[in-house]
XYZ file of C-alpha atoms in Angstrom:
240
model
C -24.552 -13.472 12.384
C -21.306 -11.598 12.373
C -19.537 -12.813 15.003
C -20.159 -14.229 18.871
C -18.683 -12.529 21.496
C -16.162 -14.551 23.901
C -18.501 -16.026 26.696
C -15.432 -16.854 28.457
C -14.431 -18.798 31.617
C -17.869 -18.606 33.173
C -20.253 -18.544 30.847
C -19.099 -20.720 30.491
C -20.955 -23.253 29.186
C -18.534 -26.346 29.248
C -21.338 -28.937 27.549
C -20.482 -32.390 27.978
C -22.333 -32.827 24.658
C -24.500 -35.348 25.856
C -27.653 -33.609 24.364
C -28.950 -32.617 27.024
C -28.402 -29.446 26.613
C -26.543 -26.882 28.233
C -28.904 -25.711 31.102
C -29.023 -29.226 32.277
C -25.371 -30.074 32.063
C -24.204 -26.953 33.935
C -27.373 -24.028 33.751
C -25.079 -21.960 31.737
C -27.571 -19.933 29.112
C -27.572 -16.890 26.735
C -30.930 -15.276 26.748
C -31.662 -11.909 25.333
C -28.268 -11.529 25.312
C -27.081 -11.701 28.790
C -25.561 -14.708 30.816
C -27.658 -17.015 33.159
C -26.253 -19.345 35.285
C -28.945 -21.595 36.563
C -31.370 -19.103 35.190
C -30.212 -15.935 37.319
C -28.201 -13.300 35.251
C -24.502 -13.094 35.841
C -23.216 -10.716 37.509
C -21.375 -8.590 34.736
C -22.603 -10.955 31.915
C -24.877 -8.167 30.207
C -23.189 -8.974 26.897
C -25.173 -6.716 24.832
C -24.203 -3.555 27.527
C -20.758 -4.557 26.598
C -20.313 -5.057 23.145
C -22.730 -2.045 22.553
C -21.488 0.014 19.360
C -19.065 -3.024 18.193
C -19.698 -4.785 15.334
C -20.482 -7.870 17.117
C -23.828 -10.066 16.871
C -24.679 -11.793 20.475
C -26.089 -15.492 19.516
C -28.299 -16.594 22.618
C -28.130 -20.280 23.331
C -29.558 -22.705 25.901
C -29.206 -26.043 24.122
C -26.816 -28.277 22.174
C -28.989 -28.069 19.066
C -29.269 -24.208 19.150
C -25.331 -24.444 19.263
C -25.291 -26.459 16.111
C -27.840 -23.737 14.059
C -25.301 -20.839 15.561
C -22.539 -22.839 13.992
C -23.867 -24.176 10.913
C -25.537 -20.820 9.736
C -22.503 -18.899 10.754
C -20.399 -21.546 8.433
C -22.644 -20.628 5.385
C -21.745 -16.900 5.524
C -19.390 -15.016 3.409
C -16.766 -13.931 4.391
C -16.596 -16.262 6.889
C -17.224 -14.707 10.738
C -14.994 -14.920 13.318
C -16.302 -17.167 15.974
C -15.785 -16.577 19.527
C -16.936 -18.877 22.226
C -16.218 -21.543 24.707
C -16.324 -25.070 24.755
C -20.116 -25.984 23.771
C -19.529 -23.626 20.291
C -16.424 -25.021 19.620
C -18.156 -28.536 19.799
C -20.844 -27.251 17.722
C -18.336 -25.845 15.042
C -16.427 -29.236 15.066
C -19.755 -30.932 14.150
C -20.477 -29.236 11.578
C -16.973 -28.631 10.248
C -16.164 -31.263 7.396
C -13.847 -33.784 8.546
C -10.010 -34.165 7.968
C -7.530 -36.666 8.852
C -5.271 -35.296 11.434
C -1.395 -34.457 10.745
C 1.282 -36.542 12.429
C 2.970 -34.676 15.183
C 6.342 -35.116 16.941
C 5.386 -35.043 20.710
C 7.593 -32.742 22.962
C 9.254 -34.378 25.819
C 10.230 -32.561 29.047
C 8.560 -31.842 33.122
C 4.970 -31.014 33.101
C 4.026 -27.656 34.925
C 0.725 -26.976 36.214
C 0.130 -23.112 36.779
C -2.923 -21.854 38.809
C -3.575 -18.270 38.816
C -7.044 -18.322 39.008
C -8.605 -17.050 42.241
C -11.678 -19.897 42.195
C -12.098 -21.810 44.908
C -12.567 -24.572 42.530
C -9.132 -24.028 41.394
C -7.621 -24.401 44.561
C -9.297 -26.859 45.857
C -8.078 -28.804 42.556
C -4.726 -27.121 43.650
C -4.539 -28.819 46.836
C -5.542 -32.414 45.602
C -2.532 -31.828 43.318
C 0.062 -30.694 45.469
C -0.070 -33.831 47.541
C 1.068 -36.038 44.989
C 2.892 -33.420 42.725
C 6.300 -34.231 43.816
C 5.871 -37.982 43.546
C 4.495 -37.790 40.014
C 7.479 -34.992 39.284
C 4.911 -32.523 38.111
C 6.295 -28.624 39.111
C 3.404 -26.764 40.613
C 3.587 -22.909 40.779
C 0.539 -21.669 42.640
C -0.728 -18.049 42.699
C -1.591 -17.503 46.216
C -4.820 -14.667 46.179
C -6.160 -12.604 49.355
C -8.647 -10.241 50.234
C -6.440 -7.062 49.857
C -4.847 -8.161 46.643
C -3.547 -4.906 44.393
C -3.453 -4.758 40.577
C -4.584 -8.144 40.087
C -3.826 -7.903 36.049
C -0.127 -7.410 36.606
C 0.408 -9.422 39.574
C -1.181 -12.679 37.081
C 1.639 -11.207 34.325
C 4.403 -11.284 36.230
C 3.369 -14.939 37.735
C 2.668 -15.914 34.499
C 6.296 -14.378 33.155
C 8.008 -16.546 36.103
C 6.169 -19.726 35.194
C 7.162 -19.595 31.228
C 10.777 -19.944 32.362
C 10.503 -23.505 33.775
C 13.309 -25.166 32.407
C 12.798 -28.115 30.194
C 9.240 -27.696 30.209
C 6.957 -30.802 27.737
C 3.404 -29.624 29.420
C 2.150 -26.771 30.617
C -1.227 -27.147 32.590
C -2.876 -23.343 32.872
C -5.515 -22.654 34.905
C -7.199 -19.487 34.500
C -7.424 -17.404 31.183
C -5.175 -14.291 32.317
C -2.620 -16.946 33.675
C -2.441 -18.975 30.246
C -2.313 -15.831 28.550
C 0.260 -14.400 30.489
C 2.385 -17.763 30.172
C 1.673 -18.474 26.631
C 2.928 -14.703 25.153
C 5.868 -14.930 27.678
C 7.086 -17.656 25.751
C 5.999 -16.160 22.160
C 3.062 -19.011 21.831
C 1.182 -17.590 19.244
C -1.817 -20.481 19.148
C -2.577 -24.113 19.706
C -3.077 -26.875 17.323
C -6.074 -28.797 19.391
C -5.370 -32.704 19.887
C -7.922 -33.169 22.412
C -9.778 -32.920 25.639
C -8.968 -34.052 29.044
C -12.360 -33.581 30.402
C -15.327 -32.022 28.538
C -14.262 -27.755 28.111
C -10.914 -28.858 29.088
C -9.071 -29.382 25.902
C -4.832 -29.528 25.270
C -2.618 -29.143 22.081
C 0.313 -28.671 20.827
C 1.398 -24.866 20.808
C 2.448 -23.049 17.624
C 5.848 -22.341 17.346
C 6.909 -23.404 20.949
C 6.412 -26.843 21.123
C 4.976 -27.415 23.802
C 1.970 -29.340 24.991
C -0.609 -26.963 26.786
C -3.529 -27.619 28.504
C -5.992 -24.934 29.454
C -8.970 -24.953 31.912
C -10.922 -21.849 33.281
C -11.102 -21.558 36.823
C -14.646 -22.862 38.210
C -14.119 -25.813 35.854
C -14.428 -29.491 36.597
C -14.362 -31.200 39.719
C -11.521 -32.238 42.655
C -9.028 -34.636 40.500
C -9.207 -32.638 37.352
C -5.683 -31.136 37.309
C -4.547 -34.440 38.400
C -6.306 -35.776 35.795
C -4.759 -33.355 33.411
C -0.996 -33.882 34.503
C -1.617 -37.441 34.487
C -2.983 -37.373 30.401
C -0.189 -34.975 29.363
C 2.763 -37.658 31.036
C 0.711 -40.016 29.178
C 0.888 -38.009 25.677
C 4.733 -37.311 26.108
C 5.260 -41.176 27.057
């Protein structure tokens, strides 16, 4: 095991870590090196097509426990690898990890902004059940707004992201999509995230690193109708 490639956003295998395992929490599997999603590949999830000729090792996994042997035999190599994964392997890696008592942290303090540049329907759906309290709860929504004919989709979501990092007196940020919270994140020179916690299983916030700023990330098809309500409503609570 050198290294597990990024099974990002839809692979996306946000385990609720309830041992069942992953294909029963959500059907999201790595077999033979390509991405199932209820057992049918992926469109685009051949991983080992991909990564072909890098120096990369693809790690299938279809349960918690196989999670938890990715994690714990990757831990016992030197050098260390560089793990890259979503949710379920970063739940794994915590597990396994030996434990430390968490620093203090000063809390930032400031208007929570919830960005959503993801084209999911999921997303906008959670979008929607926002916006109609938004305004009451003074949470700033900027909304991506996708069609059919949409051009250049990777600079469109940097520019949106670009316009979104200059909300003034921003505490929270609440970024849905992983273009969109990288966009946002390097516009304002957020160079990582010291992880607090999780809002919802595979939807977890920090504080970022040097900004100061809480940030709270969730891919697109992620969760279910009240989750970026849910979201805005734990980072007001955090910066309370």
């Amino acid at each position: 095991l050198d290294r597990q490639p990024r099974l990002a956003g839809t692979l996306r295998d946000r385990a609720r870590g309830d041992a069942r395992g992953l294909r029963q929490a959500l059907g999201r599997t790595v077999r033979g090196g390509r991405v199932l999603v209820d057992g049918k590949p992926l469109r685009g999830g051949d991983l080992k097509r991909k990564l072909r000729g890098l120096d990369v090792t693809i790690c299938d996994a279809a349960t918690e426990a196989e999670l938890r042997r990715i994690a714990r035999n990757g831990l016992e190599l030197e050098p260390r690898p560089l793990f890259v994964g979503s949710a379920g392997l970063a739940r794994a890696l915590a597990a396994e990890l030996p434990r430390r008592k968490p620093r203090p942290s000063r809390k930032p303090r400031g208007e929570i902004a919830v960005v959503v540049g993801s084209a999911s329907p999921m997303s906008q759906r959670q979008a929607d059940r926002l916006a109609r309290g938004a305004k009451r709860e003074s949470v700033a929504l900027y909304r991506l707004e996708w069609s059919r004919t949409t051009a250049d989709a990777p600079a469109l979501v940097k520019a949106f992201g670009r316009i979104a990092a200059k909300h003034e007196n921003c505490g929270a940020y609440v970024l849905t999509g992983g273009d969109t919270a990288r966009a946002v994140l390097e516009a304002r020179g957020v160079r990582g995230i010291r992880l607090l916690g999780e809002v919802e299983p595979g939807v977890p916030f920090g504080i970022s690193i040097p900004a100061s700023v809480l940030v709270c990330t969730k891919a697109g098809g992620f969760g279910g109708p009240d989750t970026l309500v849910h979201c805005a409503t734990r980072m007001k609570r955090e910066m309370a």
